[in-house]
PDB file of C-alpha atoms in Angstrom:
ATOM      1  CA  MET A  16      57.422  94.963  41.123  1.00  0.00           C
ATOM      2  CA  ALA A  17      55.333  92.104  42.491  1.00  0.00           C
ATOM      3  CA  LYS A  18      54.613  92.126  46.196  1.00  0.00           C
ATOM      4  CA  PHE A  19      55.802  89.326  48.441  1.00  0.00           C
ATOM      5  CA  ARG A  20      55.075  89.673  52.127  1.00  0.00           C
ATOM      6  CA  ILE A  21      54.642  87.306  55.041  1.00  0.00           C
ATOM      7  CA  LEU A  22      53.586  88.722  58.394  1.00  0.00           C
ATOM      8  CA  ARG A  23      54.821  87.455  61.758  1.00  0.00           C
ATOM      9  CA  SER A  24      52.356  85.614  63.981  1.00  0.00           C
ATOM     10  CA  ASN A  25      49.675  87.896  65.464  1.00  0.00           C
ATOM     11  CA  GLU A  26      50.403  90.728  62.992  1.00  0.00           C
ATOM     12  CA  THR A  27      47.544  91.906  60.747  1.00  0.00           C
ATOM     13  CA  ASP A  28      48.709  95.039  58.840  1.00  0.00           C
ATOM     14  CA  ILE A  29      50.104  93.774  55.522  1.00  0.00           C
ATOM     15  CA  GLU A  30      50.678  97.406  54.383  1.00  0.00           C
ATOM     16  CA  SER A  31      52.814  98.296  57.427  1.00  0.00           C
ATOM     17  CA  THR A  32      56.151 100.039  56.843  1.00  0.00           C
ATOM     18  CA  ASP A  33      57.637  98.503  60.012  1.00  0.00           C
ATOM     19  CA  ILE A  34      59.999  95.752  58.770  1.00  0.00           C
ATOM     20  CA  TRP A  35      59.929  94.003  62.163  1.00  0.00           C
ATOM     21  CA  ARG A  36      56.293  92.998  61.547  1.00  0.00           C
ATOM     22  CA  PHE A  37      57.347  90.728  58.631  1.00  0.00           C
ATOM     23  CA  VAL A  38      59.018  87.356  58.240  1.00  0.00           C
ATOM     24  CA  ALA A  39      59.662  88.168  54.554  1.00  0.00           C
ATOM     25  CA  HIS A  40      59.153  91.367  52.533  1.00  0.00           C
ATOM     26  CA  GLU A  41      59.947  92.130  48.878  1.00  0.00           C
ATOM     27  CA  GLY A  42      61.657  95.384  49.846  1.00  0.00           C
ATOM     28  CA  TYR A  43      64.334  93.735  51.965  1.00  0.00           C
ATOM     29  CA  PRO A  44      67.043  91.311  50.838  1.00  0.00           C
ATOM     30  CA  THR A  45      66.949  87.668  51.809  1.00  0.00           C
ATOM     31  CA  GLN A  46      69.396  84.860  51.120  1.00  0.00           C
ATOM     32  CA  LYS A  47      68.739  82.918  47.936  1.00  0.00           C
ATOM     33  CA  VAL A  48      69.567  79.234  47.606  1.00  0.00           C
ATOM     34  CA  ALA A  49      71.695  78.249  44.596  1.00  0.00           C
ATOM     35  CA  ALA A  50      71.767  74.523  45.450  1.00  0.00           C
ATOM     36  CA  GLN A  51      70.994  72.170  48.292  1.00  0.00           C
ATOM     37  CA  GLY A  52      71.195  68.469  48.870  1.00  0.00           C
ATOM     38  CA  GLN A  53      72.805  65.515  50.532  1.00  0.00           C
ATOM     39  CA  ALA A  54      76.230  63.996  49.878  1.00  0.00           C
ATOM     40  CA  THR A  55      78.069  60.925  51.104  1.00  0.00           C
ATOM     41  CA  VAL A  56      81.795  60.970  51.801  1.00  0.00           C
ATOM     42  CA  THR A  57      83.533  57.604  51.845  1.00  0.00           C
ATOM     43  CA  ILE A  58      86.781  56.799  53.609  1.00  0.00           C
ATOM     44  CA  ALA A  59      88.078  53.526  52.183  1.00  0.00           C
ATOM     45  CA  SER A  60      89.383  50.896  54.583  1.00  0.00           C
ATOM     46  CA  GLY A  61      92.958  51.765  55.563  1.00  0.00           C
ATOM     47  CA  ASP A  62      92.736  55.368  54.323  1.00  0.00           C
ATOM     48  CA  THR A  63      92.944  58.475  56.483  1.00  0.00           C
ATOM     49  CA  VAL A  64      90.725  60.892  54.516  1.00  0.00           C
ATOM     50  CA  GLY A  65      87.792  61.015  52.126  1.00  0.00           C
ATOM     51  CA  PHE A  66      86.168  63.928  50.326  1.00  0.00           C
ATOM     52  CA  VAL A  67      83.525  64.835  47.780  1.00  0.00           C
ATOM     53  CA  ASP A  68      83.370  67.816  45.394  1.00  0.00           C
ATOM     54  CA  ILE A  69      79.918  69.289  44.821  1.00  0.00           C
ATOM     55  CA  PRO A  70      79.982  71.531  41.727  1.00  0.00           C
ATOM     56  CA  HIS A  71      78.212  74.886  41.930  1.00  0.00           C
ATOM     57  CA  GLY A  72      79.843  76.796  39.051  1.00  0.00           C
ATOM     58  CA  LEU A  73      78.983  80.222  40.497  1.00  0.00           C
ATOM     59  CA  GLY A  74      82.385  81.733  39.678  1.00  0.00           C
ATOM     60  CA  TYR A  75      82.928  83.009  43.247  1.00  0.00           C
ATOM     61  CA  GLN A  76      83.243  81.502  46.725  1.00  0.00           C
ATOM     62  CA  PRO A  77      79.659  81.272  47.963  1.00  0.00           C
ATOM     63  CA  GLN A  78      78.484  81.111  51.534  1.00  0.00           C
ATOM     64  CA  CYS A  79      77.510  77.564  52.446  1.00  0.00           C
ATOM     65  CA  ARG A  80      75.787  75.782  55.295  1.00  0.00           C
ATOM     66  CA  VAL A  81      76.988  72.232  55.864  1.00  0.00           C
ATOM     67  CA  SER A  82      75.813  69.740  58.488  1.00  0.00           C
ATOM     68  CA  VAL A  83      76.851  66.169  59.198  1.00  0.00           C
ATOM     69  CA  LEU A  84      75.032  63.164  60.568  1.00  0.00           C
ATOM     70  CA  ASN A  85      77.648  62.722  63.288  1.00  0.00           C
ATOM     71  CA  ARG A  86      78.971  59.568  64.902  1.00  0.00           C
ATOM     72  CA  ASP A  87      76.366  59.853  67.674  1.00  0.00           C
ATOM     73  CA  GLY A  88      73.493  59.878  65.156  1.00  0.00           C
ATOM     74  CA  TYR A  89      72.698  63.598  65.448  1.00  0.00           C
ATOM     75  CA  VAL A  90      72.740  66.207  62.681  1.00  0.00           C
ATOM     76  CA  GLU A  91      75.327  68.833  63.610  1.00  0.00           C
ATOM     77  CA  ARG A  92      76.206  72.028  61.742  1.00  0.00           C
ATOM     78  CA  ILE A  93      79.861  72.369  60.779  1.00  0.00           C
ATOM     79  CA  CYS A  94      81.374  75.779  61.560  1.00  0.00           C
ATOM     80  CA  GLY A  95      84.988  75.619  60.411  1.00  0.00           C
ATOM     81  CA  ALA A  96      85.557  72.046  61.485  1.00  0.00           C
ATOM     82  CA  ILE A  97      84.231  69.520  63.968  1.00  0.00           C
ATOM     83  CA  GLU A  98      86.625  67.155  65.680  1.00  0.00           C
ATOM     84  CA  TRP A  99      85.532  63.790  67.031  1.00  0.00           C
ATOM     85  CA  VAL A 100      86.931  61.043  69.219  1.00  0.00           C
ATOM     86  CA  ASP A 101      85.737  57.451  68.944  1.00  0.00           C
ATOM     87  CA  GLY A 102      87.747  55.104  71.165  1.00  0.00           C
ATOM     88  CA  SER A 103      91.348  55.522  70.033  1.00  0.00           C
ATOM     89  CA  ASP A 104      90.295  57.182  66.748  1.00  0.00           C
ATOM     90  CA  PHE A 105      90.598  60.964  66.468  1.00  0.00           C
ATOM     91  CA  GLY A 106      89.303  62.793  63.393  1.00  0.00           C
ATOM     92  CA  TYR A 107      87.486  65.735  61.825  1.00  0.00           C
ATOM     93  CA  TYR A 108      84.697  66.907  59.504  1.00  0.00           C
ATOM     94  CA  THR A 109      85.288  70.068  57.465  1.00  0.00           C
ATOM     95  CA  TYR A 110      84.419  71.833  54.194  1.00  0.00           C
ATOM     96  CA  GLY A 111      85.642  74.607  51.917  1.00  0.00           C
ATOM     97  CA  THR A 112      84.635  76.399  48.725  1.00  0.00           C
ATOM     98  CA  ASP A 113      86.190  77.904  45.636  1.00  0.00           C
ATOM     99  CA  GLY A 114      84.710  79.431  42.482  1.00  0.00           C
ATOM    100  CA  THR A 115      83.641  76.036  41.173  1.00  0.00           C
ATOM    101  CA  ASN A 116      83.039  73.527  43.995  1.00  0.00           C
ATOM    102  CA  LEU A 117      81.993  72.959  47.566  1.00  0.00           C
ATOM    103  CA  THR A 118      84.431  70.355  48.951  1.00  0.00           C
ATOM    104  CA  ILE A 119      83.402  68.346  52.014  1.00  0.00           C
ATOM    105  CA  SER A 120      85.903  66.099  53.777  1.00  0.00           C
ATOM    106  CA  VAL A 121      86.243  63.771  56.724  1.00  0.00           C
ATOM    107  CA  GLY A 122      89.461  62.301  58.012  1.00  0.00           C
ATOM    108  CA  TYR A 123      91.516  60.787  60.776  1.00  0.00           C
ATOM    109  CA  TYR A 124      94.289  62.558  62.671  1.00  0.00           C
ATOM    110  CA  VAL A 125      95.307  59.276  64.274  1.00  0.00           C
ATOM    111  CA  GLY A 126      94.806  55.843  62.734  1.00  0.00           C
ATOM    112  CA  THR A 127      92.934  54.837  59.612  1.00  0.00           C
ATOM    113  CA  ALA A 128      89.441  53.669  58.760  1.00  0.00           C
ATOM    114  CA  PRO A 129      89.153  50.056  59.982  1.00  0.00           C
ATOM    115  CA  ALA A 130      86.587  49.337  57.220  1.00  0.00           C
ATOM    116  CA  ASP A 131      84.891  51.399  54.509  1.00  0.00           C
ATOM    117  CA  GLU A 132      83.106  54.294  56.226  1.00  0.00           C
ATOM    118  CA  TYR A 133      80.232  56.308  54.825  1.00  0.00           C
ATOM    119  CA  HIS A 134      79.495  59.780  56.224  1.00  0.00           C
ATOM    120  CA  THR A 135      76.305  61.681  55.355  1.00  0.00           C
ATOM    121  CA  PHE A 136      76.379  65.461  54.888  1.00  0.00           C
ATOM    122  CA  TYR A 137      73.620  67.993  54.119  1.00  0.00           C
ATOM    123  CA  TYR A 138      74.457  71.252  52.363  1.00  0.00           C
ATOM    124  CA  ILE A 139      72.992  74.568  51.210  1.00  0.00           C
ATOM    125  CA  ILE A 140      74.916  76.802  48.781  1.00  0.00           C
ATOM    126  CA  LEU A 141      73.777  80.460  48.785  1.00  0.00           C
ATOM    127  CA  HIS A 142      73.828  83.089  46.006  1.00  0.00           C
ATOM    128  CA  GLU A 143      75.738  86.238  46.902  1.00  0.00           C
ATOM    129  CA  SER A 144      72.810  88.508  46.024  1.00  0.00           C
TER     130      SER A 144
END
């Protein structure tokens, strides 16, 4: 087996058996990325929800990390769902997975999109092993 090791700052013993000295080590599992990217979800004027399906085809529900460029201009990680209030508008960002797709959605609880809206999301889909 090939060796792959990265030591933490100020560590010098690459042959150490102490796992805490390493950032990465071939003998210990790490998460592997199946896919990553950026997606735009559009809510058409007058609609209450928009979504996008991102195919992964892994055959199982993978772990995912999804963030949104929120209404305040900050990138925010979505854990379950994020709700937002903008004036009299009240809505959410959320995502879910199945054996084929990562589905990201944004919608309004109250009201509808006053004009076409474009929401930017960033995602990472992880392999299970």
